[in-house]
């Protein structure tokens, strides 16, 4: 799992890389973009297929008009090699 310092170096708030809780902070468009970039810069259609949405949704995450949910974020984080967030749950 990535540590807090590494997350901050990537431009990602460490709290977004923790187990889900009611106060889990929703990643910003910039954080989504950083995780996608870290995962190999897949195209929007490929990302969409990976997480089960359409490519328009991915574009909306990236332009900030739609937020990403925890499950989809967890898949992107794993793809980026930043850890498996679901393993953090008790």
Short mmCIF file of C-alpha atoms in Angstrom, two decimals:
data_model
loop_
_atom_site.label_atom_id
_atom_site.label_comp_id
_atom_site.label_asym_id
_atom_site.label_seq_id
_atom_site.Cartn_x
_atom_site.Cartn_y
_atom_site.Cartn_z
CA UNK A 1 0.00 0.00 0.00
CA UNK A 2 1.19 3.49 -0.79
CA UNK A 3 2.20 5.63 2.17
CA UNK A 4 0.95 9.14 2.94
CA UNK A 5 4.11 10.83 1.70
CA UNK A 6 4.01 9.00 -1.65
CA UNK A 7 0.34 9.89 -2.09
CA UNK A 8 1.05 13.56 -1.48
CA UNK A 9 3.95 13.46 -3.94
CA UNK A 10 1.54 12.15 -6.59
CA UNK A 11 -0.93 14.93 -5.78
CA UNK A 12 -3.46 12.61 -4.13
CA UNK A 13 -4.86 13.19 -0.65
CA UNK A 14 -3.94 10.16 1.45
CA UNK A 15 -7.45 10.05 2.95
CA UNK A 16 -8.82 9.03 -0.46
CA UNK A 17 -6.69 5.88 -0.28
CA UNK A 18 -8.23 4.59 2.92
CA UNK A 19 -11.03 2.12 3.63
CA UNK A 20 -14.52 3.40 2.94
CA UNK A 21 -16.27 5.27 5.73
CA UNK A 22 -19.22 7.68 5.77
CA UNK A 23 -16.78 10.60 5.77
CA UNK A 24 -14.53 9.23 2.99
CA UNK A 25 -13.44 12.26 0.93
CA UNK A 26 -14.52 12.05 -2.69
CA UNK A 27 -11.50 12.38 -4.99
CA UNK A 28 -11.23 15.56 -7.03
CA UNK A 29 -11.05 15.57 -10.81
CA UNK A 30 -7.32 16.23 -10.49
CA UNK A 31 -6.86 13.21 -8.22
CA UNK A 32 -8.77 10.99 -10.63
CA UNK A 33 -6.55 12.22 -13.45
CA UNK A 34 -3.39 11.54 -11.41
CA UNK A 35 -4.47 7.97 -10.63
CA UNK A 36 -5.36 7.33 -14.27
CA UNK A 37 -1.99 8.72 -15.35
CA UNK A 38 -0.20 6.56 -12.76
CA UNK A 39 -2.04 3.52 -14.17
CA UNK A 40 -0.72 3.96 -17.66
CA UNK A 41 -2.91 6.62 -19.23
CA UNK A 42 -5.66 4.40 -20.58
CA UNK A 43 -8.17 5.96 -22.95
CA UNK A 44 -11.59 6.96 -21.60
CA UNK A 45 -13.31 4.02 -23.32
CA UNK A 46 -10.83 1.54 -21.81
CA UNK A 47 -11.19 3.06 -18.35
CA UNK A 48 -14.96 2.97 -18.76
CA UNK A 49 -14.91 -0.73 -19.58
CA UNK A 50 -12.59 -1.42 -16.66
CA UNK A 51 -14.97 0.11 -14.10
CA UNK A 52 -18.32 -0.54 -15.78
CA UNK A 53 -19.40 2.92 -16.90
CA UNK A 54 -19.52 4.70 -20.26
CA UNK A 55 -16.70 6.91 -21.50
CA UNK A 56 -18.83 10.02 -21.05
CA UNK A 57 -18.88 9.32 -17.31
CA UNK A 58 -15.09 9.09 -17.28
CA UNK A 59 -14.83 12.43 -19.10
CA UNK A 60 -17.18 13.95 -16.53
CA UNK A 61 -15.00 12.66 -13.68
CA UNK A 62 -12.04 14.33 -15.35
CA UNK A 63 -13.77 17.65 -15.94
CA UNK A 64 -15.23 17.70 -12.43
CA UNK A 65 -18.91 17.63 -13.39
CA UNK A 66 -19.42 14.19 -11.86
CA UNK A 67 -17.86 12.47 -8.87
CA UNK A 68 -16.41 8.99 -8.82
CA UNK A 69 -17.75 6.45 -6.34
CA UNK A 70 -15.59 4.43 -3.96
CA UNK A 71 -15.82 1.12 -5.84
CA UNK A 72 -14.78 2.66 -9.16
CA UNK A 73 -12.03 4.67 -7.45
CA UNK A 74 -10.75 1.48 -5.81
CA UNK A 75 -10.43 -0.25 -9.18
CA UNK A 76 -8.48 2.69 -10.64
CA UNK A 77 -6.24 2.85 -7.56
CA UNK A 78 -5.48 -0.86 -7.89
CA UNK A 79 -4.80 -0.47 -11.64
CA UNK A 80 -2.35 2.32 -10.79
CA UNK A 81 -0.48 -0.01 -8.43
CA UNK A 82 -1.38 2.04 -5.37
CA UNK A 83 -2.93 -0.79 -3.40
CA UNK A 84 -6.18 -2.69 -2.96
CA UNK A 85 -8.43 -0.43 -0.90
CA UNK A 86 -10.97 -3.18 -0.29
CA UNK A 87 -8.35 -5.08 1.72
CA UNK A 88 -8.32 -2.25 4.26
CA UNK A 89 -11.91 -2.86 5.34
CA UNK A 90 -12.39 -4.65 8.64
#
